XYZ file of C-alpha atoms in Angstrom:
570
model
C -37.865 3.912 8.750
C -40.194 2.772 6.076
C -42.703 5.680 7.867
C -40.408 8.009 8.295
C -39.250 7.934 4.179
C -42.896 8.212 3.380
C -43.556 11.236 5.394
C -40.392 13.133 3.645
C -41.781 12.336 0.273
C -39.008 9.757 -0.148
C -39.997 7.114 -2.397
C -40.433 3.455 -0.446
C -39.631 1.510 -3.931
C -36.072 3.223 -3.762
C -35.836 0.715 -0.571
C -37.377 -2.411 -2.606
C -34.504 -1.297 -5.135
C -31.866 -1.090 -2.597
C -32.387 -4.535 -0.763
C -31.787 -5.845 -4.808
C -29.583 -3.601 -6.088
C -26.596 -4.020 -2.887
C -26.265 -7.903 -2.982
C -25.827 -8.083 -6.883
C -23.257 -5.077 -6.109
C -21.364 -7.088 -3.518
C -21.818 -10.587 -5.857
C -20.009 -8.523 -8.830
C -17.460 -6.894 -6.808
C -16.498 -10.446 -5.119
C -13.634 -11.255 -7.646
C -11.526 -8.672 -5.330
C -13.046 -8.360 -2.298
C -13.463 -12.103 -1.383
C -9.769 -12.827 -1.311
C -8.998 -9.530 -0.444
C -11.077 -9.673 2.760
C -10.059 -13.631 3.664
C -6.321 -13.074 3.024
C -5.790 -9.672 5.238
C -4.820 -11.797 7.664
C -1.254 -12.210 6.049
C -1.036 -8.095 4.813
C 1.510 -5.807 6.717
C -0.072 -2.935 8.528
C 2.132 0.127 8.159
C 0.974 1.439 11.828
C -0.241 5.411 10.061
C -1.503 7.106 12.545
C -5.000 8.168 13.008
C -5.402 12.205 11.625
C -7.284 14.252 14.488
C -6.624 17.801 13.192
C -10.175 17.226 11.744
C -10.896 20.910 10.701
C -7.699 20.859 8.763
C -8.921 18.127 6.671
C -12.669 18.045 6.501
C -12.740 22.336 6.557
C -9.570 22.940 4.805
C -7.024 25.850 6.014
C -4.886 27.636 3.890
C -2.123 25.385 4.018
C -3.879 23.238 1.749
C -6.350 25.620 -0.279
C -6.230 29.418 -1.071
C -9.252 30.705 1.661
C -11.329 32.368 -1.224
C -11.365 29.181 -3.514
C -12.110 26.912 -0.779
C -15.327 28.952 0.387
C -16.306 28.820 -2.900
C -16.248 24.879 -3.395
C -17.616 24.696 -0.107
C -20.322 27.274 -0.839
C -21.073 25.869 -4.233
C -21.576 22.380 -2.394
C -24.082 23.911 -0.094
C -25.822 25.162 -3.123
C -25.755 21.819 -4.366
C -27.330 20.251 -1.234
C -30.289 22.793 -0.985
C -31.301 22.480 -4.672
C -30.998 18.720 -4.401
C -33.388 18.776 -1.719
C -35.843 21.124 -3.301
C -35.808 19.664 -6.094
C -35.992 15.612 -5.061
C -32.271 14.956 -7.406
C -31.812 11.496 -6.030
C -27.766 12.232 -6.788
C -27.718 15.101 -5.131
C -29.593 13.141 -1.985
C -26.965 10.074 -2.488
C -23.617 12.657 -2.586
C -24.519 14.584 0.351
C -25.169 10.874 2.387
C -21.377 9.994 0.908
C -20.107 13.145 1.968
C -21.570 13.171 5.507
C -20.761 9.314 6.016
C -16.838 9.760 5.009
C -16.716 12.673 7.304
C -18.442 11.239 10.232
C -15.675 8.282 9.393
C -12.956 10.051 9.290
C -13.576 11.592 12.060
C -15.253 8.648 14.466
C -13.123 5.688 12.667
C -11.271 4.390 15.672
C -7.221 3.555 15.426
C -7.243 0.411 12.727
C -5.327 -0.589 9.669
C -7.893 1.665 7.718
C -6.046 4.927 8.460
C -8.594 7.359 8.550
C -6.877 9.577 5.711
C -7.484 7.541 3.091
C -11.560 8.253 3.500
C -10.758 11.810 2.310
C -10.821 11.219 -1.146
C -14.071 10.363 -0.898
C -15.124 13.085 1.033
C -13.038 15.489 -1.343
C -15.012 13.647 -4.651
C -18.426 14.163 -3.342
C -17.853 18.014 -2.043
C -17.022 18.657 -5.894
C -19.302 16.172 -8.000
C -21.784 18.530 -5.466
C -20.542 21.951 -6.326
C -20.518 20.814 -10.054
C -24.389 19.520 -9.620
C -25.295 23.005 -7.827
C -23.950 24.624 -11.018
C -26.005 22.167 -12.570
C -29.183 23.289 -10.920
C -28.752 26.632 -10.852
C -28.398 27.036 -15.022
C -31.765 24.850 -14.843
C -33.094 27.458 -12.574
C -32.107 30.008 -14.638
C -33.266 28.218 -17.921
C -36.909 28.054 -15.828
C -36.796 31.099 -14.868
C -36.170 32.751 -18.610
C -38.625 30.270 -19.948
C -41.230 32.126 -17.705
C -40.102 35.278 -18.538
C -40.599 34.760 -22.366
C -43.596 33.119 -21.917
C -41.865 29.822 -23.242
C -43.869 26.642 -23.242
C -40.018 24.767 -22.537
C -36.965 25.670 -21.340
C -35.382 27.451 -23.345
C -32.007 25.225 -24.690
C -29.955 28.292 -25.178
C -29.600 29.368 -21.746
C -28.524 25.948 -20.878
C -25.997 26.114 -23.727
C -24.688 29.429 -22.623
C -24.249 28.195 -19.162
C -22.455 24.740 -20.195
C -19.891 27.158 -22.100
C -19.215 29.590 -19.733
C -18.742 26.962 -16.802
C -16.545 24.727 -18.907
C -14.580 27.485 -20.045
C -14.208 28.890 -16.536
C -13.181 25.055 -15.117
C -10.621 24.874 -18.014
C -8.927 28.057 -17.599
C -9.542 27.302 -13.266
C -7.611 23.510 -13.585
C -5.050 24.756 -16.452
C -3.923 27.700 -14.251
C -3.478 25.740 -11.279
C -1.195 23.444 -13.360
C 0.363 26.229 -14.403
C -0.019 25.596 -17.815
C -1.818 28.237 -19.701
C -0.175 30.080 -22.786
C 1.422 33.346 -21.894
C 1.358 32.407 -18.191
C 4.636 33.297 -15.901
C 5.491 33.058 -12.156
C 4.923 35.413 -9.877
C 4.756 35.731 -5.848
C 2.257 37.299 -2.871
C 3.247 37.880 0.966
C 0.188 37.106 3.321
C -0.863 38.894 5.489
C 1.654 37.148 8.318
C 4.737 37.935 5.868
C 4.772 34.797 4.403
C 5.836 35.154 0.427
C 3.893 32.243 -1.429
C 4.638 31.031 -5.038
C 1.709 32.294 -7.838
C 1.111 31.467 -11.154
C -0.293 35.031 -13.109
C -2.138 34.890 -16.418
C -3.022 38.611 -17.739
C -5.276 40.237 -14.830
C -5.578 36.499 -13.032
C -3.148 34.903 -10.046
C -3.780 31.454 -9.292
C -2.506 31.080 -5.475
C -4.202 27.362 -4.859
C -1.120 25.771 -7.707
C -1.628 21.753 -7.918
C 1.791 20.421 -7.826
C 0.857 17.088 -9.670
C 3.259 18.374 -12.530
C 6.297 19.117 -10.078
C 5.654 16.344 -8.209
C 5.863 14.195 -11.288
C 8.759 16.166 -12.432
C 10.607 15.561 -9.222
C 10.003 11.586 -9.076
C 10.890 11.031 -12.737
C 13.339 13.397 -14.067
C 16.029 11.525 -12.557
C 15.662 8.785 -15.021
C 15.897 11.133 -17.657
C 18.114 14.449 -16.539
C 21.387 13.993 -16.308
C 21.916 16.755 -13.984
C 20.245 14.512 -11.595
C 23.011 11.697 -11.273
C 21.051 9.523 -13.601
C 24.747 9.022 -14.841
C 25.464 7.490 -11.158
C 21.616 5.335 -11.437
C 22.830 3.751 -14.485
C 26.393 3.008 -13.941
C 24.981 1.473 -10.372
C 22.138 -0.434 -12.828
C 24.514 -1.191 -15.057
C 27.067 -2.842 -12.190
C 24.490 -4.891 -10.904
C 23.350 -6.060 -14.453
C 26.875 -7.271 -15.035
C 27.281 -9.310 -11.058
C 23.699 -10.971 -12.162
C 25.753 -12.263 -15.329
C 29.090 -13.436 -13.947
C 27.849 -14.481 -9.877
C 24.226 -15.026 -10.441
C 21.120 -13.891 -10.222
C 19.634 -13.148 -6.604
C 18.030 -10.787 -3.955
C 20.020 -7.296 -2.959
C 20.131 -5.071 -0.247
C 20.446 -1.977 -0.943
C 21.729 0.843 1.468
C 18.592 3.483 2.160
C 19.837 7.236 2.424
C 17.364 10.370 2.024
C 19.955 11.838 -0.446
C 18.360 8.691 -2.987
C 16.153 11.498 -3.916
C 19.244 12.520 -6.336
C 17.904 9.617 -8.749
C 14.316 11.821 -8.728
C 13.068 9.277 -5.929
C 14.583 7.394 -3.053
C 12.546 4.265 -4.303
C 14.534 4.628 -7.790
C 16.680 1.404 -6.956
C 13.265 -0.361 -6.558
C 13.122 -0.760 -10.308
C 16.528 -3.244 -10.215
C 14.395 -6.187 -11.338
C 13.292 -3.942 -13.994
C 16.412 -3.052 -15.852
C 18.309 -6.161 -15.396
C 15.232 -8.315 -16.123
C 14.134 -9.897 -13.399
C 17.407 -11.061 -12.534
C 18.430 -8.711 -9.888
C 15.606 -8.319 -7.134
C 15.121 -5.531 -4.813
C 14.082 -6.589 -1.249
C 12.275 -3.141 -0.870
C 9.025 -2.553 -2.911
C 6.077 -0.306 -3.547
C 3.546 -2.783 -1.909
C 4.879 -1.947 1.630
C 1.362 -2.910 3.067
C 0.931 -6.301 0.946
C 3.405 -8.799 2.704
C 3.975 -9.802 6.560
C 7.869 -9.922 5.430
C 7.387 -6.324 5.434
C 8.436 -4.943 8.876
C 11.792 -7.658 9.384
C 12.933 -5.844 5.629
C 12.538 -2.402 7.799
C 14.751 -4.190 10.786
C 17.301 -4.992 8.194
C 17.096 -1.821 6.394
C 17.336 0.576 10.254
C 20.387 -2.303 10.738
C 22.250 -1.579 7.470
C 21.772 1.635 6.438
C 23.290 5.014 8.731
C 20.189 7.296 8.150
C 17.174 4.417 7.487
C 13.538 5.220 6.504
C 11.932 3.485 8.945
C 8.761 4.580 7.570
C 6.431 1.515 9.510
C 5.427 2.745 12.979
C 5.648 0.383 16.205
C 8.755 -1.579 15.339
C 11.267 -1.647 17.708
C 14.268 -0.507 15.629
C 17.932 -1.204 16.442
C 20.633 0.864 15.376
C 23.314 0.925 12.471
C 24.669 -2.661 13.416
C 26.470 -4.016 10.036
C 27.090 -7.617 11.898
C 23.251 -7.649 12.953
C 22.129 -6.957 9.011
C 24.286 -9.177 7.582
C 22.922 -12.155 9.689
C 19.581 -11.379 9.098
C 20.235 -11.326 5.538
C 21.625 -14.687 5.707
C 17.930 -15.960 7.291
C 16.673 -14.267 4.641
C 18.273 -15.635 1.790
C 19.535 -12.383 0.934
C 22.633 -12.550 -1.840
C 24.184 -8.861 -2.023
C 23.735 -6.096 0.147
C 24.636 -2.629 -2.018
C 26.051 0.701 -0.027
C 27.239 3.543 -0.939
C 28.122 5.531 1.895
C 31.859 5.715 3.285
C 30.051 4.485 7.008
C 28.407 1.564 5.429
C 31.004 0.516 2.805
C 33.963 0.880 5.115
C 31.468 -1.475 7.610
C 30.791 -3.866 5.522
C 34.828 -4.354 4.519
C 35.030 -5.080 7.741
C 32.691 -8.049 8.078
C 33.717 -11.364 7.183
C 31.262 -12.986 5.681
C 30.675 -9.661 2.745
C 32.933 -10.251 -0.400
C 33.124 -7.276 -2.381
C 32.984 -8.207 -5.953
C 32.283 -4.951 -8.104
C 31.936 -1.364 -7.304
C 31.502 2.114 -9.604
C 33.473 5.004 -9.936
C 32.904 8.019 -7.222
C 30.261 10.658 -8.079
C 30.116 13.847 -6.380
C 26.812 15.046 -5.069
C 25.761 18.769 -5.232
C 26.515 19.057 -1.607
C 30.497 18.073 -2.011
C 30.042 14.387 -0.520
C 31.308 11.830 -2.552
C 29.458 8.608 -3.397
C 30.392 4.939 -4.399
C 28.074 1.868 -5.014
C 29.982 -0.782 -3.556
C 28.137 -4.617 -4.007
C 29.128 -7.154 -1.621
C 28.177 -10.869 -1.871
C 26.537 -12.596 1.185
C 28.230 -15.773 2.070
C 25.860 -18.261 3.624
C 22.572 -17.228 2.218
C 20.697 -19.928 0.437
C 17.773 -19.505 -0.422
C 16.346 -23.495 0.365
C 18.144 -24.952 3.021
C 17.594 -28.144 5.332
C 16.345 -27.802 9.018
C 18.339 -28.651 12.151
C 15.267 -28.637 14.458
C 11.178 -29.530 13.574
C 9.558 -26.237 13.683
C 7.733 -25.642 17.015
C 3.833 -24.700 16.375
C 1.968 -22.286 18.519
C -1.644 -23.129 18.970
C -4.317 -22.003 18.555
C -3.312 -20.550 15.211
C -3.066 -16.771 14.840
C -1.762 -15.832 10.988
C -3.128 -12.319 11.788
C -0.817 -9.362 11.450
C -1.804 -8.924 15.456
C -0.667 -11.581 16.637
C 2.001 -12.517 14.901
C 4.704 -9.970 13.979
C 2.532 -7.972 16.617
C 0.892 -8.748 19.946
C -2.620 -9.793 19.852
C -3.378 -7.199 21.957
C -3.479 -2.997 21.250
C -2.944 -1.587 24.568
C -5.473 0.705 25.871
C -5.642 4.555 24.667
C -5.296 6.985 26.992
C -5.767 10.470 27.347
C -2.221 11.084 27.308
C -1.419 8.650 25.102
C -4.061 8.355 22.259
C -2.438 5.902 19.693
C -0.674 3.936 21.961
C 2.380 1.509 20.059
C 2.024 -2.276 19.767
C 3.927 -4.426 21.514
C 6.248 -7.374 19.385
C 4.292 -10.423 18.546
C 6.345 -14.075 18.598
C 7.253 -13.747 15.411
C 9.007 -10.441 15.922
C 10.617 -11.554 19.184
C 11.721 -14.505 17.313
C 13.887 -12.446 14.529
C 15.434 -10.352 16.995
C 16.941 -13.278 18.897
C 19.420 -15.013 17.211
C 19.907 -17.881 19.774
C 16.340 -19.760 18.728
C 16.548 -19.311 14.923
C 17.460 -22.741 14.730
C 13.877 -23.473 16.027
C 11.580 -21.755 13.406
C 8.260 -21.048 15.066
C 5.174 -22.096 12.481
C 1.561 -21.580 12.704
C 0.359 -25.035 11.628
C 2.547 -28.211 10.627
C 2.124 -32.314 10.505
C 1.009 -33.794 13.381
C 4.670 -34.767 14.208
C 5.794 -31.092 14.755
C 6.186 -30.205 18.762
C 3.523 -27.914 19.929
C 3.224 -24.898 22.208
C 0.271 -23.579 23.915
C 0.096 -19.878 23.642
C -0.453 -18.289 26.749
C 0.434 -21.739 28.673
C 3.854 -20.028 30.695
C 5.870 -22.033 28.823
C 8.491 -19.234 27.582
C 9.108 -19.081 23.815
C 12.699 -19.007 24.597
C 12.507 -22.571 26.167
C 10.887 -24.564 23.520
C 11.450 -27.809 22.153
C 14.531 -28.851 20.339
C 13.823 -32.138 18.182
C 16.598 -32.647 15.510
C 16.474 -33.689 12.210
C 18.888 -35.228 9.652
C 19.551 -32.746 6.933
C 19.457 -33.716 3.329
C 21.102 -32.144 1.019
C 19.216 -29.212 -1.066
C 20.290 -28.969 -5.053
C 19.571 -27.678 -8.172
C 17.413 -24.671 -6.515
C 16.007 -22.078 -9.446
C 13.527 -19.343 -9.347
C 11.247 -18.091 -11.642
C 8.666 -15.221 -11.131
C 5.797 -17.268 -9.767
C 7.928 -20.241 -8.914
C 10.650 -22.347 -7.185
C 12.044 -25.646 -7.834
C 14.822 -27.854 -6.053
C 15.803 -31.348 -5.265
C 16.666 -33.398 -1.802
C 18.805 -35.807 -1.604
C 16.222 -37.976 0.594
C 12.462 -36.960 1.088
C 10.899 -36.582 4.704
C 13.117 -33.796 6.085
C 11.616 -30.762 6.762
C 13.007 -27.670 4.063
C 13.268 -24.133 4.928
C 12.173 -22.231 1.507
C 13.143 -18.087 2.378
C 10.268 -16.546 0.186
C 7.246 -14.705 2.112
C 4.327 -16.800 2.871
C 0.628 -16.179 1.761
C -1.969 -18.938 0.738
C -1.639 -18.898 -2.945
C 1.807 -20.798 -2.906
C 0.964 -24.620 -3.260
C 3.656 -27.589 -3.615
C 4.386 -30.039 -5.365
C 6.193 -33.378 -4.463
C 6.157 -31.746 -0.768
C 3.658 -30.921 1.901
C 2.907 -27.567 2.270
C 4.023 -25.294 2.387
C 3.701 -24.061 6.331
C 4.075 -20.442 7.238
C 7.396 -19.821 9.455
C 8.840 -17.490 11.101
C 9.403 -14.811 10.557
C 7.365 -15.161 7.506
C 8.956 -17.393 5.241
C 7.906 -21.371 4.348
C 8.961 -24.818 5.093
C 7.707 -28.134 2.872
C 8.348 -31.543 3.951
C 9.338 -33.481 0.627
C 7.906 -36.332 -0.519
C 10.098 -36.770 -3.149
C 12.991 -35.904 -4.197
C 12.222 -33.009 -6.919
C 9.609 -30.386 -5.236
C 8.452 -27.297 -6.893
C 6.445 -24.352 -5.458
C 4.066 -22.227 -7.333
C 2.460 -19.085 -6.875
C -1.152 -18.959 -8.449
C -5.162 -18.303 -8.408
C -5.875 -19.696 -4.648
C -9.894 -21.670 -3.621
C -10.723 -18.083 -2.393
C -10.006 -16.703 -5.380
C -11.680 -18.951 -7.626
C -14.476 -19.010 -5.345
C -14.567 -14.962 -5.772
C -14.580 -14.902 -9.519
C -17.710 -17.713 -9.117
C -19.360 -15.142 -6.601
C -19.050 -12.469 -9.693
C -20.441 -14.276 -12.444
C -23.434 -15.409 -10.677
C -23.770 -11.674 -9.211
C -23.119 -10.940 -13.548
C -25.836 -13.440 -14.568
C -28.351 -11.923 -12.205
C -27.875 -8.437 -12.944
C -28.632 -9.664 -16.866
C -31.477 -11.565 -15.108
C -33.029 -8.094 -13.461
C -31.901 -6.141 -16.683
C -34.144 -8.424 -19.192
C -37.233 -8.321 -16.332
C -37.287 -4.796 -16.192
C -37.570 -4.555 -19.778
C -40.961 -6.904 -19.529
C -43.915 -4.536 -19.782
C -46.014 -7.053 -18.114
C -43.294 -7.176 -15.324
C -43.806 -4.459 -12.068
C -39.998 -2.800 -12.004
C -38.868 -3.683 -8.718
């Protein structure tokens, strides 16, 4: 390789630089990639399928870019490249290396939790940070090429001037157009050549047909909050219902019905932001993070089990059908507190079930369409939070906290030809929350020595384990903060189920623990009678943040040692 660099002109210190420069990078960049990289284990994967229209996406169509724009970014990119070359820019060498590894990933990236897509961006940045260097390059050229004309001895400054101007000009007027926000600008419309009328946006002689729709999407999301045309009066009385329950019945965990029509509030995750306006008191079991917990894909079981038209947004799970009963108990595992509908088939549902109490509701609001809506809260009985055990939990050895091989089966089935992206098949822990007759018998992946143990694999059936009771103790006193949880037993030694998602920053006090349960919630064993959980920095971590200031200290190190005169640079 070495050989091979020297014979392109490439210079060999460049690779003296490199085998340097990328270990400091890593050492500084540790803080977040340590922990990120160690703790993966316990993230949801959404299941996204892998994109193989590659032509759409790495040679855009004109579904996502008007034809003549797109030749010209890719055309200006070329431009880019060649000058680079000719010219021996080391950026121009490094962008068209990004932009040929991302789209040799995207397309050659096998099915994983990296979906493929989310390389574009990189692909997308280095195309234009190209085009913009081969306008670059070509005012140089033309700067060198005037220079010669004039009989310069440099290049001349003005021509570089000129060409800055006229290229930001022409990018300002090119990005403000597409936003559709120049002055004296108005809408206007083209039919393609198929007979498809598209939207424009016209300013004097020019039509913008590529529009970015950053501005209407933001419009969309947001507006509800503030446009009372779009039922923010509903969103607020609904807020303002739940605010009040929190005050009077207590604070706790809701439910909330999922419906595509949500989109009324400007976004169907509007009800997300329930902790936010009734502060902190009112928590929303659905959040933005979708890929960041293991509790994940059960909150999608509930959600497909109490809600008529669900999401269902994560691929591979084996979703049942509106089944009120089915919901309800699974909120009751979860520690779940109030489940919130609005829809006649859900509300009239959960009247039905015994252990719902409706305690508040808000007026009726009409939707644009004529249906009527009503936020009706109902309070789940039998949902605690902490709770004693009936049985020791049952460990499955050898320990597998991985996403595959817990909520999923270890193994991806084979692609075929028919079947590229074949689904997953339900790990333990999934088979486990769909079976109501062994939730007595939580299912952990490590525990004292005392805990019964299963071999995975072994033939013994998970559905035949090991019951070994317990006495239960009473649980008191249970409060939750944002990074903790505190409660007292009535005797220490009894094993306490604790209905918060697992991951490896939680540590206990006056307990053991905690141990990761199914489906992914914790159990302590107390040893004494007041035990508190907390939720901070975890050994990873710290060691992470270490990794970074030694990767700090040395760059400082190699920063004062170039500066030596008496030093070679490396």
């Amino acid at each position: 390789l070495v050989a091979l660099a020297m014979l392109v002109g490439f210079d060999v210190r460049a690779l003296r630089w490199a085998v340097v420069s990328v270990p400091v990078g890593f050492l500084i960049a540790a803080f977040w990639f340590v922990p990120f990289y160690v703790n993966s284990a316990f993230l949801n994967d959404m299941g996204w399928e892998k994109y193989t229209n590659y032509a759409q996406y790495l040679w855009p169509q004109t579904e996502q870019f008007d034809m003549a724009n797109r030749n010209l970014w890719f055309a200006l990119a070329g431009v880019g490249i060649v000058l680079s070359l000719v010219n021996r820019v080391r950026l121009g060498w490094f962008l068209t290396l990004t932009l040929v590894a991302f789209g040799w990933l995207f397309v050659f990236l096998p099915q994983y939790r990296l979906w493929n897509a989310r390389l574009l961006p990189f692909y997308y940045l280095a195309l234009y940070l190209l085009a913009a260097l081969g306008v670059a390059l070509v005012i140089r050229a033309l700067a060198v090429v005037v220079g010669d004309i004039i009989g310069a001895r440099d290049e001349p400054w003005q021509v570089s001037v000129i060409g800055a101007v006229v290229v930001a000009v022409t990018a300002l007027v090119y990005v403000m157009g597409s936003l559709q926000a120049l002055p004296g600008g108005s809408q206007g419309q083209r039919t393609l050549a198929d007979g498809e009328v598209i939207s424009t946006y016209d300013w004097g002689p020019l039509r913008f047909g590529d529009l970015n729709n950053a501005s209407n999407w933001a419009r969309y999301n947001f507006s509800g909050l503030e446009d009372p045309g779009k039922a923010y009066t509903e969103f607020s009385a609904m807020v303002d219902m739940m605010a009040e329950v929190g005050k009077e019945n207590g604070c706790g965990r809701t439910m909330w019905e999922y419906e595509s029509e949500l989109s009324r509030f400007g976004t169907p995750m509007a009800p997300m932001m329930l902790p936010y306006f009734t502060d902190g008191c009112i928590g929303s079991m659905e959040g933005l993070y979708f890929e960041a917990s293991s509790t994940t894909p059960f909150h999608f079981i509930n959600q497909s089990e109490l809600s008529p038209a669900p999401s269902r947004p994560q691929r591979e799970l084996p979703y049942p059908e509106f089944n009120m009963d089915a919901g309800v108990r699974h909120l009751q595992l979860m520690g779940v507190r109030y489940y919130l509908a609005a829809t006649d088939q859900a509300v009239e549902a959960a009247r039905l079930n015994p252990d719902l109490t409706e305690i508040a509701s808000t007026e009726k609001f009409t939707l644009a369409d004529g249906s009527a809506r009503q936020w009706v809260v109902f309070e789940v009985a039998d949902a605690p939070l902490v709770e004693s055990l009936e049985n020791l939990p049952v460990v499955l050895t050898p320990t597998d906290d991985h996403i595959d091989g817990w909520v999923y089966d270890e193994e991806r089935p084979e692609a075929t030809e028919a079947d590229p992206n074949p689904k997953k098949t339900p790990g333990p822990a999934m088979d486990w929350y769909l079976d109501p007759t062994r939730w007595d018998v939580p299912l952990a992946t490590s525990g004292p020595p005392n805990w019964p143990r299963i071999e995975r694999g072994d033939g013994t059936p998970l559905t035949d384990i090991p019951r070994e009771r317990v006495d239960p103790v009473e649980v008191t006193d249970v409060t939750q903060t944002d990074d903790s949880i505190s409660f007292k037993v009535s005797e220490p030694g009894t094993p306490v189920l604790v209905k918060t998602s697992y991951f490896p920053n939680w540590t206990a006090s006056g307990a053991d623990g905690p141990y990761r349960v199914s489906p992914n919630s914790m159990v302590v064993v107390p040893t004494d009678n007041e035990v508190t959980l907390t939720y901070g920095r975890s050994a990873v971590e710290w060691l992470g943040w270490l990794l970074t200031l030694v990767g700090l200290a040395i760059a400082v190190w190699l920063a004062r040692r170039d500066r030596d005169p008496e030093v070679d640079p490396v």
